[in-house]
């Protein structure tokens, strides 16, 4: 890749990264965004986002992301997909992003690398992933028409995706380790009113069995230790997420769960390195919050460039 020093490099093409790109490019800051897969992040897997303002009927995650991306590209955001950043070398005035097949140097970096679904580490999980086990009902629900499927977890993601699955499956069994859902009140209410949705409380998934594809799930009641084998064709796992921060673990400060700590301007302890979205140590993981943090990180990065004399206040090209 070119030796040219970019103003800002963004890592991650979800709502946080794309919003940061939109803000920076609209301010004519030379910006490049790297995304390890396709743009969109976890939000593209949401069948319907009902709490992003401006869309009174809700909007599918993939459609919302496409709109944000189109908006950012209109202002000239340059995006490289399937470009995984494996580390960042801090050279003081500039930072070098280490990619699988090259390096890119930038004056400021915004880390918006998000999170990935957490695996359960149970027997059968790796073996049947893609053969009946899925972490994305939005992607795979149509494969389970008129079949019985199981959803693991009691958070917003599990309930939202279980509700989506009821449009396809004959029955959806939601297994949760407690006797109450963690999901928001609105989702809870809809879940309890859905006739195709059954609940197995105080229980955890212990094993997934099958031959070529999933045939059954073994569930253990935590209070009685009783094991039950339930015939299912699919198992959808939503037991939380892990932050994609290991590639910068030596560079920035992480909290106990691996989320990156920042101040309220999205700045890390390393000058010129900012963080936005789900990988940041914040309490609420929502698309609107990621988008807002992207805008904040972009504004802070811009101020940083002005402070170090790399950019004139109120716009203008880099001066060094
Ligand atoms: P989450 O809120 O962390 O929920 C994870 C669920 O998995 C919890 O119910 C948890 O049980 C359960 N769990 C964790 N480890 C487990 C294990 N080893 N075995 C069995 N169950 C286990 O994760 P999420 O649902 O992916 O949501 C993540 C964030 O995104 C949240 O902040 C959520 O509000 C947000 N989100 C929002 C929306 C929306 O607003 N529409 C949609 C999706 C996600 P406990 O309840 O007992 O802890």
Coordinates of C-alpha atoms and ligand atoms in Angstrom, one line a residue:
X1 CA 0.0 0.0 0.0
X2 CA 1.1 3.6 -0.6
X3 CA 3.5 5.3 1.8
X4 CA 1.2 8.3 2.0
X5 CA 0.3 9.4 5.5
X6 CA -3.5 9.5 5.9
X7 CA -5.2 11.9 8.3
X8 CA -7.5 9.3 9.9
X9 CA -7.8 5.6 9.6
X10 CA -11.0 4.0 10.9
X11 CA -11.0 0.3 11.9
X12 CA -14.5 -1.2 11.6
X13 CA -17.4 -0.6 9.2
X14 CA -20.4 -0.8 11.5
X15 CA -22.6 2.1 12.5
X16 CA -19.8 3.7 14.6
X17 CA -17.1 3.5 12.0
X18 CA -19.4 4.6 9.1
X19 CA -20.7 7.5 11.1
X20 CA -17.2 8.6 12.0
X21 CA -16.3 8.4 8.3
X22 CA -19.4 10.4 7.4
X23 CA -18.5 13.2 9.8
X24 CA -14.8 13.3 8.8
X25 CA -15.3 13.2 5.1
X26 CA -18.0 15.9 5.3
X27 CA -15.4 18.0 7.0
X28 CA -13.0 17.1 4.2
X29 CA -10.6 15.2 6.4
X30 CA -8.6 12.6 4.4
X31 CA -10.1 9.3 5.8
X32 CA -9.8 5.7 5.1
X33 CA -11.9 2.9 6.6
X34 CA -10.9 -0.8 7.0
X35 CA -13.5 -3.5 7.6
X36 CA -12.5 -7.1 8.2
X37 CA -15.6 -8.5 6.5
X38 CA -18.4 -6.6 4.7
X39 CA -19.5 -3.3 6.1
X40 CA -22.3 -3.3 8.6
X41 CA -21.1 -5.1 11.7
X42 CA -23.6 -6.8 14.0
X43 CA -26.4 -4.4 13.0
X44 CA -26.9 -5.9 9.6
X45 CA -28.1 -9.1 11.3
X46 CA -31.0 -7.3 13.0
X47 CA -34.2 -8.2 11.2
X48 CA -35.9 -4.9 12.3
X49 CA -34.4 -2.0 14.2
X50 CA -37.3 -0.3 15.9
X51 CA -35.5 2.2 18.1
X52 CA -33.4 4.2 15.7
X53 CA -35.1 7.6 15.3
X54 CA -36.4 8.7 12.0
X55 CA -37.9 5.3 11.0
X56 CA -41.4 5.1 12.6
X57 CA -42.1 1.7 11.2
X58 CA -38.6 0.3 12.0
X59 CA -36.0 -0.5 9.5
X60 CA -34.1 -3.8 8.8
X61 CA -30.5 -3.5 10.0
X62 CA -29.0 -4.2 6.6
X63 CA -31.1 -1.4 5.1
X64 CA -30.1 1.2 7.7
X65 CA -26.4 0.3 7.3
X66 CA -26.8 0.7 3.5
X67 CA -28.2 4.2 3.9
X68 CA -25.5 5.3 6.4
X69 CA -22.8 3.9 4.0
X70 CA -24.3 5.6 1.0
X71 CA -24.4 8.8 2.9
X72 CA -20.8 8.5 4.0
X73 CA -19.7 7.6 0.5
X74 CA -21.5 10.6 -0.9
X75 CA -18.9 12.7 1.0
X76 CA -16.0 10.6 -0.3
X77 CA -15.4 7.9 2.4
X78 CA -12.9 5.4 1.1
X79 CA -13.7 1.9 2.4
X80 CA -11.7 -1.3 2.1
X81 CA -13.5 -4.5 3.0
X82 CA -12.1 -7.8 3.9
X83 CA -9.1 -5.9 5.3
X84 CA -8.3 -7.2 8.8
X85 CA -6.2 -4.9 11.0
X86 CA -3.9 -7.1 13.1
X87 CA -2.2 -4.5 15.2
X88 CA -1.3 -0.8 15.5
X89 CA 2.3 0.5 15.9
X90 CA 2.4 3.8 17.7
X91 CA 5.0 6.0 16.2
X92 CA 4.2 9.1 18.2
X93 CA 3.2 11.5 15.4
X94 CA 1.8 8.7 13.2
X95 CA 0.4 5.3 13.8
X96 CA 0.9 2.3 11.5
X97 CA -2.0 -0.1 11.0
X98 CA -0.7 -3.6 10.4
X99 CA -2.9 -5.3 7.9
X100 CA -2.7 -8.9 6.7
X101 CA -1.2 -7.8 3.4
X102 CA 0.4 -4.4 4.0
X103 CA 0.6 -1.4 6.2
X104 CA -1.2 2.0 6.3
X105 CA 0.1 5.1 8.2
X106 CA -2.3 7.6 9.7
X107 CA -2.0 10.6 12.0
X108 CA -5.1 9.5 14.0
X109 CA -7.0 6.3 14.4
X110 CA -10.6 5.5 15.4
X111 CA -11.1 2.0 16.6
X112 CA -14.7 0.9 15.9
X113 CA -14.1 -2.8 15.7
X114 CA -17.3 -3.8 17.5
X115 CA -18.0 -7.2 19.0
X116 CA -18.5 -10.8 17.9
X117 CA -21.0 -13.4 19.1
X118 CA -19.8 -15.3 22.2
X119 CA -19.5 -19.0 21.8
X120 CA -20.7 -21.4 24.5
X121 CA -17.9 -23.9 24.3
X122 CA -20.2 -26.9 24.6
X123 CA -19.9 -30.3 22.8
X124 CA -21.3 -30.2 19.3
X125 CA -21.0 -26.4 19.0
X126 CA -18.1 -26.3 16.5
X127 CA -19.1 -29.5 14.8
X128 CA -22.6 -28.2 14.0
X129 CA -22.0 -24.5 13.4
X130 CA -23.3 -24.0 9.9
X131 CA -25.1 -27.3 10.0
X132 CA -27.9 -26.4 12.3
X133 CA -26.2 -24.1 14.8
X134 CA -26.3 -20.4 13.9
X135 CA -25.5 -17.1 15.5
X136 CA -27.7 -15.2 13.0
X137 CA -31.4 -15.9 12.8
X138 CA -31.8 -13.0 10.3
X139 CA -29.5 -14.8 7.9
X140 CA -30.6 -18.4 8.5
X141 CA -34.3 -18.4 9.6
X142 CA -35.7 -19.2 6.2
X143 CA -33.8 -22.5 6.3
X144 CA -36.0 -23.7 9.1
X145 CA -39.5 -23.3 7.7
X146 CA -42.0 -25.5 9.6
X147 CA -39.1 -26.9 11.7
X148 CA -38.7 -26.8 15.5
X149 CA -35.8 -24.6 16.6
X150 CA -34.2 -23.6 19.8
X151 CA -32.9 -20.1 20.9
X152 CA -30.4 -19.8 23.8
X153 CA -30.3 -16.6 25.8
X154 CA -32.6 -14.1 27.4
X155 CA -31.3 -10.7 26.2
X156 CA -32.6 -8.4 23.5
X157 CA -30.8 -10.3 20.8
X158 CA -32.2 -13.7 21.8
X159 CA -35.8 -12.4 22.1
X160 CA -35.7 -10.3 18.9
X161 CA -34.3 -13.2 16.9
X162 CA -36.7 -15.7 18.5
X163 CA -39.6 -13.5 17.4
X164 CA -38.1 -13.3 13.9
X165 CA -37.8 -17.1 13.8
X166 CA -41.5 -17.6 14.7
X167 CA -42.3 -16.2 11.2
X168 CA -40.6 -19.3 9.7
X169 CA -40.4 -22.2 12.2
X170 CA -43.3 -24.3 13.4
X171 CA -42.1 -23.8 17.0
X172 CA -39.4 -21.8 18.7
X173 CA -38.2 -23.0 22.1
X174 CA -36.3 -20.3 24.1
X175 CA -34.0 -21.7 26.7
X176 CA -32.8 -19.2 29.4
X177 CA -30.7 -19.8 32.4
X178 CA -32.9 -17.7 34.7
X179 CA -36.7 -17.5 35.2
X180 CA -37.0 -14.0 33.7
X181 CA -35.9 -12.4 30.4
X182 CA -33.3 -9.7 30.5
X183 CA -34.7 -8.2 27.3
X184 CA -36.4 -4.8 27.2
X185 CA -40.0 -4.5 28.3
X186 CA -41.4 -4.1 24.8
X187 CA -39.7 -7.2 23.5
X188 CA -40.6 -9.2 26.6
X189 CA -44.3 -8.3 26.2
X190 CA -44.2 -9.4 22.5
X191 CA -42.4 -12.6 23.4
X192 CA -44.9 -13.6 26.0
X193 CA -47.8 -12.9 23.6
X194 CA -46.3 -15.0 20.8
X195 CA -48.1 -18.4 20.6
X196 CA -45.3 -20.1 18.6
X197 CA -42.7 -19.2 21.3
X198 CA -42.2 -21.6 24.3
X199 CA -39.9 -21.0 27.2
X200 CA -37.7 -23.4 29.1
X201 CA -36.6 -21.5 32.3
X202 CA -33.6 -22.0 34.6
X203 CA -31.9 -24.1 32.0
X204 CA -28.7 -24.2 30.0
X205 CA -27.7 -25.9 26.8
X206 CA -25.3 -28.7 27.5
X207 CA -24.8 -30.4 24.2
X208 CA -25.9 -30.4 20.6
X209 CA -26.3 -33.7 18.9
X210 CA -27.0 -34.8 15.3
X211 CA -25.7 -36.7 12.3
X212 CA -25.0 -34.6 9.3
X213 CA -27.1 -31.8 10.7
X214 CA -28.5 -30.9 14.2
X215 CA -31.1 -33.4 15.5
X216 CA -31.4 -32.6 19.2
X217 CA -30.3 -30.4 22.0
X218 CA -29.5 -31.5 25.5
X219 CA -30.8 -29.0 28.1
X220 CA -30.0 -29.2 31.8
X221 CA -32.3 -27.7 34.5
X222 CA -30.0 -25.7 36.8
X223 CA -32.3 -26.3 39.8
X224 CA -32.9 -30.0 39.5
X225 CA -29.9 -31.1 37.4
X226 CA -32.4 -32.9 35.2
X227 CA -31.2 -33.5 31.6
X228 CA -33.7 -33.4 28.8
X229 CA -33.0 -34.2 25.1
X230 CA -35.2 -32.1 22.9
X231 CA -35.6 -32.8 19.2
X232 CA -34.8 -29.7 17.2
X233 CA -33.4 -28.9 13.7
X234 CA -31.7 -25.7 14.6
X235 CA -30.1 -24.0 17.6
X236 CA -29.6 -20.2 17.6
X237 CA -27.1 -19.0 20.2
X238 CA -27.4 -15.5 21.7
X239 CA -25.4 -15.5 24.9
X240 CA -23.7 -12.2 24.6
X241 CA -20.7 -11.0 22.8
X242 CA -16.9 -10.5 23.0
X243 CA -15.2 -7.2 22.1
X244 CA -12.9 -7.2 19.1
X245 CA -10.0 -5.6 21.0
X246 CA -7.3 -8.2 21.2
X247 CA -5.3 -6.6 18.4
X248 CA -4.8 -3.4 20.5
X249 CA -4.6 -5.0 24.0
X250 CA -1.0 -3.9 24.4
X251 CA -1.6 -0.4 23.2
X252 CA -4.8 0.9 25.0
X253 CA -6.4 0.3 28.3
X254 CA -9.1 -2.4 28.5
X255 CA -11.6 -3.1 31.2
X256 CA -12.0 -6.5 32.8
X257 CA -14.3 -7.7 30.0
X258 CA -11.9 -6.5 27.3
X259 CA -13.7 -3.3 26.3
X260 CA -11.6 -0.3 25.5
X261 CA -11.6 2.5 28.1
X262 CA -11.9 6.2 26.9
X263 CA -12.8 9.5 28.3
X264 CA -16.0 11.3 27.4
X265 CA -14.5 12.6 24.1
X266 CA -13.8 9.0 23.0
X267 CA -10.1 9.5 23.5
X268 CA -7.9 6.7 24.8
X269 CA -4.8 7.3 26.9
X270 CA -2.8 7.2 23.7
X271 CA -2.9 10.6 21.9
X272 CA -4.5 10.3 18.5
X273 CA -6.3 7.0 19.2
X274 CA -10.0 7.2 19.7
X275 CA -12.7 4.6 20.1
X276 CA -16.4 4.4 19.2
X277 CA -19.2 1.9 19.4
X278 CA -19.6 -1.5 20.9
X279 CA -15.9 -2.1 21.5
X280 CA -15.8 0.8 23.8
X281 CA -16.4 0.4 27.5
X282 CA -19.9 1.9 27.6
X283 CA -23.0 0.6 29.3
X284 CA -25.5 0.6 26.4
X285 CA -25.0 -1.2 23.2
X286 CA -27.4 0.3 20.7
X287 CA -27.0 1.4 17.1
X288 CA -28.0 5.0 17.9
X289 CA -25.3 5.1 20.6
X290 CA -22.6 3.6 18.2
X291 CA -23.6 6.2 15.6
X292 CA -23.4 9.0 18.1
X293 CA -20.0 7.8 19.4
X294 CA -18.7 7.6 15.9
X295 CA -19.6 11.3 15.4
X296 CA -18.0 12.2 18.7
X297 CA -14.8 10.3 17.9
X298 CA -14.7 12.0 14.5
X299 CA -15.0 15.4 16.0
X300 CA -12.3 14.6 18.6
X301 CA -10.0 13.2 15.9
X302 CA -10.4 16.4 13.9
X303 CA -9.6 18.6 16.9
X304 CA -6.6 16.4 17.6
X305 CA -5.3 17.0 14.0
X306 CA -5.8 20.7 14.5
X307 CA -4.0 20.6 17.8
X308 CA -0.9 18.9 16.4
X309 CA -0.8 21.3 13.5
X310 CA -1.7 18.6 10.9
X311 CA -4.8 20.5 9.9
X312 CA -6.0 24.1 10.0
X313 CA -8.9 24.8 12.3
X314 CA -12.2 25.1 10.2
X315 CA -10.9 22.8 7.5
X316 CA -8.0 22.8 5.2
X317 CA -5.6 20.1 4.1
X318 CA -2.9 18.6 6.2
X319 CA 0.1 20.9 6.6
X320 CA 2.7 18.3 7.3
Ligands
LIG1 P1 -26.8 -9.7 26.6 O1 -27.8 -8.5 26.8 O2 -25.5 -9.7 27.3 O3 -27.6 -11.0 26.9 C1 -27.0 -12.2 26.9 C2 -28.0 -13.3 27.4 O4 -27.3 -14.6 27.4 C3 -28.4 -13.0 28.8 O5 -29.8 -13.3 28.9 C4 -27.5 -14.0 29.6 O6 -28.2 -14.5 30.8 C5 -27.3 -15.1 28.6 N1 -26.1 -15.8 28.8 C6 -24.8 -15.3 28.9 N2 -23.9 -16.3 29.0 C7 -24.6 -17.5 29.0 C8 -24.3 -18.8 29.1 N3 -23.0 -19.2 29.2 N4 -25.3 -19.8 29.0 C9 -26.5 -19.4 28.9 N5 -26.9 -18.1 28.8 C10 -26.0 -17.2 28.9 O7 -26.5 -9.8 25.0 P2 -27.3 -9.5 23.7 O8 -28.8 -9.9 23.8 O9 -26.5 -9.9 22.6 O10 -27.3 -7.9 23.7 C11 -26.1 -7.2 23.7 C12 -26.4 -5.7 23.8 O11 -27.0 -5.3 22.6 C13 -27.3 -5.3 24.9 O12 -26.9 -4.1 25.5 C14 -28.6 -5.2 24.2 O13 -29.5 -4.3 24.9 C15 -28.2 -4.7 22.9 N6 -29.2 -5.0 21.8 C16 -30.2 -4.2 21.7 C17 -31.2 -4.5 20.8 C18 -32.4 -3.6 20.7 O14 -32.4 -2.5 21.3 N7 -33.4 -3.9 19.9 C19 -31.2 -5.7 20.0 C20 -30.1 -6.6 20.2 C21 -29.1 -6.2 21.2 P3 -28.5 -13.5 32.0 O15 -29.7 -12.7 31.6 O16 -28.8 -14.5 33.1 O17 -27.3 -12.7 32.3

